[in-house]
Coordinates of C-alpha atoms (C1' of nucleotides) in Angstrom, one line a residue:
Chain A
M81 CA 147.3 91.1 125.1
A82 CA 146.2 87.6 123.5
A83 CA 145.9 87.9 119.6
A84 CA 142.7 89.0 118.7
R85 CA 140.5 86.5 118.9
E86 CA 136.2 86.6 117.4
P87 CA 134.2 87.7 120.0
R88 CA 132.3 85.0 121.9
R89 CA 130.8 83.3 125.0
D90 CA 133.0 81.0 127.6
L91 CA 131.8 77.9 126.7
A92 CA 131.2 77.1 130.4
A93 CA 128.3 80.4 130.1
M94 CA 127.2 79.0 127.4
L95 CA 126.8 75.0 128.3
V96 CA 125.7 75.7 131.2
P97 CA 122.7 76.9 130.2
L98 CA 121.8 75.0 128.1
G99 CA 122.5 71.6 130.3
R100 CA 120.2 72.9 132.9
A101 CA 117.3 73.7 130.5
L102 CA 117.4 69.8 128.4
T103 CA 117.1 68.5 131.3
A104 CA 114.4 70.3 132.5
A105 CA 112.5 69.9 129.1
E106 CA 113.5 65.9 129.9
L107 CA 111.7 65.6 133.6
P108 CA 107.9 65.7 132.6
L109 CA 108.9 63.3 129.5
L110 CA 110.9 60.7 132.1
A111 CA 108.2 61.5 133.8
E112 CA 105.6 59.7 132.4
H113 CA 107.7 56.4 132.1
G114 CA 107.7 56.7 135.9
L115 CA 112.0 57.4 136.1
S116 CA 113.5 59.7 137.8
M117 CA 117.4 61.3 136.2
W118 CA 119.2 58.7 138.3
A119 CA 117.1 55.7 137.2
Y120 CA 117.2 56.5 133.4
A121 CA 120.9 57.3 133.9
V122 CA 121.3 53.3 135.9
L123 CA 119.1 52.6 132.8
L124 CA 121.5 54.1 129.8
R125 CA 124.8 53.1 131.8
L126 CA 122.8 49.1 131.9
E127 CA 123.3 46.6 129.2
A128 CA 121.9 42.0 129.0
E129 CA 125.4 42.3 130.3
P130 CA 126.5 42.3 134.1
L131 CA 127.9 45.3 134.9
R132 CA 131.0 44.7 138.2
S133 CA 130.6 46.8 141.1
Q134 CA 127.6 49.0 142.0
A135 CA 130.7 51.6 143.1
A136 CA 131.5 50.5 139.2
L137 CA 128.2 51.6 138.0
A138 CA 128.3 54.8 140.8
E139 CA 131.5 56.1 139.4
S140 CA 130.7 55.9 135.7
I141 CA 127.4 57.9 136.3
G142 CA 128.8 59.9 138.9
A143 CA 126.8 59.0 141.3
D144 CA 127.5 58.3 144.8
K145 CA 127.2 55.1 145.7
T146 CA 126.0 55.4 149.5
R147 CA 123.1 57.3 147.3
I148 CA 122.5 55.2 144.4
I149 CA 121.6 51.8 147.1
E150 CA 118.0 53.3 147.1
V151 CA 117.9 53.9 143.5
L152 CA 118.7 50.4 142.7
T153 CA 116.7 48.7 144.7
A154 CA 113.4 50.6 142.8
L155 CA 114.6 49.9 139.3
E156 CA 115.1 46.0 140.6
S157 CA 111.7 46.1 142.1
R158 CA 109.8 47.9 139.1
G159 CA 111.7 44.7 137.0
L160 CA 114.0 47.1 135.1
I161 CA 116.9 45.7 135.8
S162 CA 118.6 42.7 137.6
R163 CA 121.5 42.4 140.8
T164 CA 122.9 39.3 141.9
P165 CA 125.7 38.5 143.8
D166 CA 129.0 37.9 141.6
P167 CA 128.8 33.5 142.8
A168 CA 132.7 35.0 141.9
D169 CA 132.9 37.3 145.5
R170 CA 129.2 37.4 147.3
R171 CA 129.9 41.0 148.6
V172 CA 130.2 42.4 145.0
R173 CA 127.0 42.5 142.8
L174 CA 126.3 41.8 139.3
L175 CA 123.4 44.4 137.3
A176 CA 122.1 43.9 134.4
L177 CA 118.9 45.5 132.1
T178 CA 116.6 43.8 131.8
P179 CA 114.2 43.2 128.9
E180 CA 111.8 45.5 130.2
G181 CA 113.9 47.7 131.4
S182 CA 115.4 47.8 127.8
R183 CA 112.4 47.9 126.9
V184 CA 111.1 51.2 128.9
R185 CA 115.0 52.5 128.4
D186 CA 114.9 52.8 124.9
A187 CA 110.9 54.4 125.0
A188 CA 111.8 56.8 127.5
Q189 CA 115.3 56.9 125.1
S190 CA 113.4 57.9 122.2
A191 CA 111.2 60.2 123.3
I192 CA 113.6 62.6 124.1
Q193 CA 115.7 62.5 121.5
S194 CA 112.7 62.6 118.9
R195 CA 112.5 65.8 120.7
E196 CA 116.1 66.5 121.0
D197 CA 115.9 65.8 117.3
R198 CA 112.9 68.6 116.5
L199 CA 114.9 70.7 118.7
L200 CA 118.3 70.8 116.0
A201 CA 115.7 70.8 113.1
H202 CA 113.8 74.3 114.7
Y203 CA 116.4 76.2 115.3
L204 CA 119.8 74.3 113.5
P205 CA 120.7 74.6 109.2
P206 CA 121.3 71.3 108.9
T207 CA 124.3 71.5 107.7
Q208 CA 125.6 72.6 111.7
R209 CA 123.7 70.2 113.1
T210 CA 126.3 66.6 112.4
P211 CA 129.3 69.5 112.8
F212 CA 127.6 70.2 116.1
L213 CA 126.2 67.1 117.2
T214 CA 129.5 65.0 116.2
A215 CA 131.5 68.1 118.0
L216 CA 129.8 67.2 121.4
A217 CA 130.0 64.0 121.2
T218 CA 133.2 64.3 120.8
L219 CA 134.1 66.7 123.9
S220 CA 131.5 64.9 126.3
A221 CA 134.1 61.4 124.9
L222 CA 136.9 62.9 127.0
P223 CA 137.8 62.0 129.9
P224 CA 136.8 65.3 132.5
E225 CA 141.2 65.1 133.0
S226 CA 141.8 66.2 130.1
L227 CA 138.8 69.1 130.4
T228 CA 140.3 70.4 133.5
D229 CA 144.1 69.8 132.3
P230 CA 145.6 72.6 133.9
D231 CA 148.4 72.8 131.8
L232 CA 146.3 72.5 128.5
Chain B
M43 CA 108.5 52.6 116.3
A44 CA 109.9 55.7 115.9
A45 CA 111.8 56.1 112.0
A46 CA 114.8 54.6 113.0
R47 CA 117.8 57.4 113.3
E48 CA 121.9 58.1 113.7
P49 CA 122.5 56.3 117.3
R50 CA 123.6 59.1 119.8
R51 CA 123.4 60.2 123.2
D52 CA 121.5 62.0 125.1
L53 CA 122.2 66.0 124.0
A54 CA 121.6 66.8 127.8
A55 CA 123.8 64.3 128.9
M56 CA 125.8 65.4 126.6
L57 CA 126.1 68.8 127.3
V58 CA 126.2 68.4 131.8
P59 CA 128.8 66.7 132.9
L60 CA 130.6 68.6 129.7
G61 CA 129.3 71.7 131.0
R62 CA 130.3 70.2 134.8
A63 CA 134.3 69.9 133.9
L64 CA 134.6 73.2 131.9
T65 CA 133.1 75.2 134.2
A66 CA 135.5 73.3 137.1
A67 CA 138.5 74.0 135.0
E68 CA 137.1 77.5 135.5
L69 CA 137.4 77.9 138.6
P70 CA 141.2 77.8 139.7
L71 CA 141.0 80.7 136.7
L72 CA 138.9 82.4 138.7
A73 CA 140.5 82.4 141.7
E74 CA 142.8 83.6 140.4
H75 CA 141.9 86.8 139.9
G76 CA 140.0 86.4 143.2
L77 CA 136.7 86.1 142.2
S78 CA 133.7 83.4 142.6
M79 CA 131.7 81.9 140.1
W80 CA 128.8 84.0 140.8
A81 CA 131.4 86.9 141.0
Y82 CA 132.3 86.7 137.3
A83 CA 129.0 86.3 135.3
V84 CA 127.8 89.7 137.2
L85 CA 131.4 91.1 136.0
L86 CA 130.1 88.7 132.4
R87 CA 126.6 90.8 132.7
L88 CA 127.1 94.0 133.8
E89 CA 129.2 97.2 131.4
A90 CA 129.6 100.5 132.2
E91 CA 126.5 101.4 131.1
P92 CA 123.7 101.8 134.3
L93 CA 122.0 98.6 134.4
R94 CA 119.0 99.1 136.1
S95 CA 117.9 97.2 139.3
Q96 CA 119.2 94.5 141.4
A97 CA 116.1 92.0 140.2
A98 CA 117.0 92.6 136.7
L99 CA 120.5 91.5 136.7
A100 CA 120.2 88.8 139.1
E101 CA 116.9 87.0 136.8
S102 CA 119.0 88.4 133.7
I103 CA 122.5 85.7 135.3
G104 CA 119.4 83.4 137.2
A105 CA 121.0 83.8 140.6
D106 CA 118.5 84.6 143.6
K107 CA 118.3 87.8 144.1
T108 CA 118.3 87.2 147.9
R109 CA 122.1 85.9 148.0
I110 CA 123.0 87.9 144.9
I111 CA 123.2 90.7 147.5
E112 CA 126.5 90.2 149.2
V113 CA 128.2 88.9 145.6
L114 CA 127.7 92.6 144.7
T115 CA 129.1 94.4 148.1
A116 CA 132.2 92.6 147.5
L117 CA 132.6 93.7 144.3
E118 CA 131.7 97.1 144.8
S119 CA 134.1 97.1 147.9
R120 CA 137.0 95.8 145.3
G121 CA 135.6 99.0 143.3
L122 CA 134.7 96.4 140.4
I123 CA 131.6 97.9 140.2
S124 CA 129.5 100.8 141.2
R125 CA 126.2 100.5 143.0
T126 CA 124.6 104.2 142.9
P127 CA 120.9 104.5 143.6
D128 CA 118.5 105.8 140.8
P129 CA 118.1 108.9 141.1
A130 CA 114.3 108.5 139.4
D131 CA 113.5 105.8 142.1
R132 CA 116.1 105.9 145.4
R133 CA 114.8 102.3 145.3
V134 CA 116.2 101.0 143.0
R135 CA 119.9 100.4 142.7
L136 CA 122.2 101.2 139.2
L137 CA 124.7 99.1 138.7
A138 CA 128.1 99.3 136.4
L139 CA 131.0 97.9 136.0
T140 CA 134.3 100.4 136.8
P141 CA 136.9 100.4 134.3
E142 CA 138.3 98.3 137.3
G143 CA 136.0 95.8 137.0
S144 CA 136.6 95.9 133.2
R145 CA 140.3 94.7 132.8
V146 CA 140.0 92.7 135.8
R147 CA 137.1 90.7 133.6
D148 CA 138.7 90.6 130.7
A149 CA 141.9 89.4 132.0
A150 CA 140.0 86.0 133.6
Q151 CA 138.1 85.5 130.4
S152 CA 141.1 86.2 128.1
A153 CA 142.8 83.1 130.6
I154 CA 139.3 81.2 130.3
Q155 CA 138.8 81.5 127.0
S156 CA 142.7 80.9 125.5
R157 CA 142.5 77.8 127.4
E158 CA 139.1 76.6 125.5
D159 CA 140.6 77.9 122.5
R160 CA 143.7 75.1 123.0
L161 CA 141.1 72.6 124.4
L162 CA 138.8 73.2 121.2
A163 CA 142.1 73.0 118.3
H164 CA 143.1 69.6 120.2
Y165 CA 140.6 68.3 120.1
L166 CA 138.2 69.2 116.8
P167 CA 139.3 69.6 113.8
P168 CA 139.3 73.0 112.1
T169 CA 136.3 72.8 110.3
Q170 CA 134.3 71.0 113.3
R171 CA 134.8 74.0 115.2
T172 CA 133.4 77.4 113.7
P173 CA 129.8 75.6 113.4
F174 CA 130.0 74.0 116.7
L175 CA 130.0 77.3 118.6
T176 CA 127.5 79.2 115.7
A177 CA 124.4 75.7 116.5
L178 CA 126.3 77.0 120.6
A179 CA 125.9 80.6 120.8
T180 CA 122.0 79.8 118.8
L181 CA 120.6 77.4 121.5
S182 CA 122.5 79.2 124.1
A183 CA 121.0 82.1 123.5
L184 CA 117.4 80.7 122.9
P185 CA 115.0 81.1 125.6
P186 CA 115.1 78.7 128.3
E187 CA 110.9 78.4 127.4
S188 CA 111.8 77.7 124.3
L189 CA 114.6 74.1 125.2
T190 CA 112.0 74.1 127.7
D191 CA 108.3 74.0 125.4
P192 CA 106.2 70.7 125.2
D193 CA 104.5 71.7 122.3
L194 CA 107.9 71.1 120.5
Chain C
dG236 C1' 97.2 111.9 154.3
dC237 C1' 96.7 106.8 153.4
dT238 C1' 96.8 102.6 151.1
dT239 C1' 99.6 99.5 148.4
dA240 C1' 103.0 97.8 145.6
dT241 C1' 107.5 98.1 145.2
dC242 C1' 113.3 97.6 145.8
dG243 C1' 116.8 95.8 148.8
dT244 C1' 117.9 93.6 152.8
dC245 C1' 118.6 89.2 156.1
dT246 C1' 116.8 85.6 157.7
dG247 C1' 114.7 81.1 157.6
dC248 C1' 113.3 76.3 155.4
dC249 C1' 113.7 72.2 152.2
dC250 C1' 116.2 69.2 149.2
dG251 C1' 120.6 67.4 146.9
dC252 C1' 125.1 66.7 146.9
dG253 C1' 129.4 65.5 148.2
dC254 C1' 131.2 63.9 151.5
dA255 C1' 132.8 61.1 155.9
dT256 C1' 132.1 57.5 159.2
dA257 C1' 130.1 52.8 161.3
dT258 C1' 128.4 47.9 160.1
dC259 C1' 128.0 43.2 159.0
dA260 C1' 129.1 39.9 155.2
dT261 C1' 133.0 38.8 152.3
dC262 C1' 137.3 37.6 150.9
dT263 C1' 143.0 38.0 150.9
dG264 C1' 147.3 36.8 152.1
dT265 C1' 150.2 35.6 156.3
Chain D
dA109 C1' 142.9 31.0 162.3
dC110 C1' 143.4 35.4 161.6
dA111 C1' 144.1 40.2 160.6
dG112 C1' 143.8 43.6 157.4
dA113 C1' 140.6 44.8 153.6
dT114 C1' 136.0 45.5 150.5
dG115 C1' 131.2 45.7 148.5
dA116 C1' 127.1 47.0 150.2
dT117 C1' 124.0 49.1 153.5
dA118 C1' 122.8 53.0 156.4
dT119 C1' 123.8 57.5 158.2
dG120 C1' 125.2 62.2 159.4
dC121 C1' 127.1 66.1 158.3
dG122 C1' 127.9 70.3 155.6
dC123 C1' 127.1 74.0 152.0
dG124 C1' 124.9 75.6 147.9
dG125 C1' 120.8 76.3 145.5
dG126 C1' 115.8 78.1 145.6
dC127 C1' 112.4 80.1 148.0
dA128 C1' 109.4 82.2 151.1
dG129 C1' 108.2 85.8 154.3
dA130 C1' 109.8 90.3 157.6
dC131 C1' 111.1 93.8 157.4
dG132 C1' 112.9 99.7 156.0
dA133 C1' 113.0 102.8 152.4
dT134 C1' 110.1 104.4 148.9
dA135 C1' 107.1 104.9 145.5
dA136 C1' 102.7 105.4 142.7
dG137 C1' 97.7 106.4 143.1
dC138 C1' 93.6 107.5 144.9

DNA sequence: GCTTATCGTCTGCCCGCGCATATCATCTGT
DNA sequence: ACAGATGATATGCGCGGGCAGACGATAAGC
């Protein structure tokens, strides 16, 4: 038997439902800005500095590149992103956030994070909030292969 | 503009991919014990003391009651759970973990949590681990409606 | 005894996701 | 100049999850 440890629930058993609930809480806030979750993920990922290639964008946000096409088309048509052929290789698209896109992204994120701040303030003591967020930021920044490494 | 806050990512944006990666990391460990994720969720939820009704079980683990039937049938046929009509109301099934079910559940959970302990030890400083787990336990214990409360 | 409701089981449907394939335009290497 | 590869786009398919409805057995209330 492994060394005794304090009884606790599995990390995934705690993280998955929590993530799902917080995602559900985001949806109405995003809807207020006319955004789907995928659209919001795109806005979070892009910046004024152009990102090279839709395939790279899809990969970095965990989306299917064939499914992201219409999300980008809708965002572009609303003027929230720009999508231009790379002069160096006209197969490739350069993607960038527009000022309007920054504004919408910031407004949505502000609403979401204000709500999250109130949630954390309501349910966690101050001494736990910063370590919790720091640890969560650390773990979520790890590449997935570090997290699923079988030799860990 | 809301009061300035330290820049951070949205909670869901950190929690969802982390939960997904840790779920993926669990799958091979569960497979070693012949368990699917739903089967494991059932074993985690049940105990020697019978739980009254399959519908209640399904609801408490977030499963579709019509989909859980075959999971229970497979677990019962392996002798990991018992499933008996309630003498007080023979429509209802009483569900309980068997000693063998406890053993398999404990072995799987031990493998999972040992791995999680190593992950946390590897990537988080000691001062962050306990507050992180405590906060996570607190938040994940909240009913979903507290987390999605629009008036928060 | 009859009506209504509930539990468990089975089946169907829809949707989103993941993956695959095909096509066109474009690029690279020979 | 040509063959092969790549990026973007469109489409199809299978699977899992969520939900609904139907059915048989059982229970509760009148």
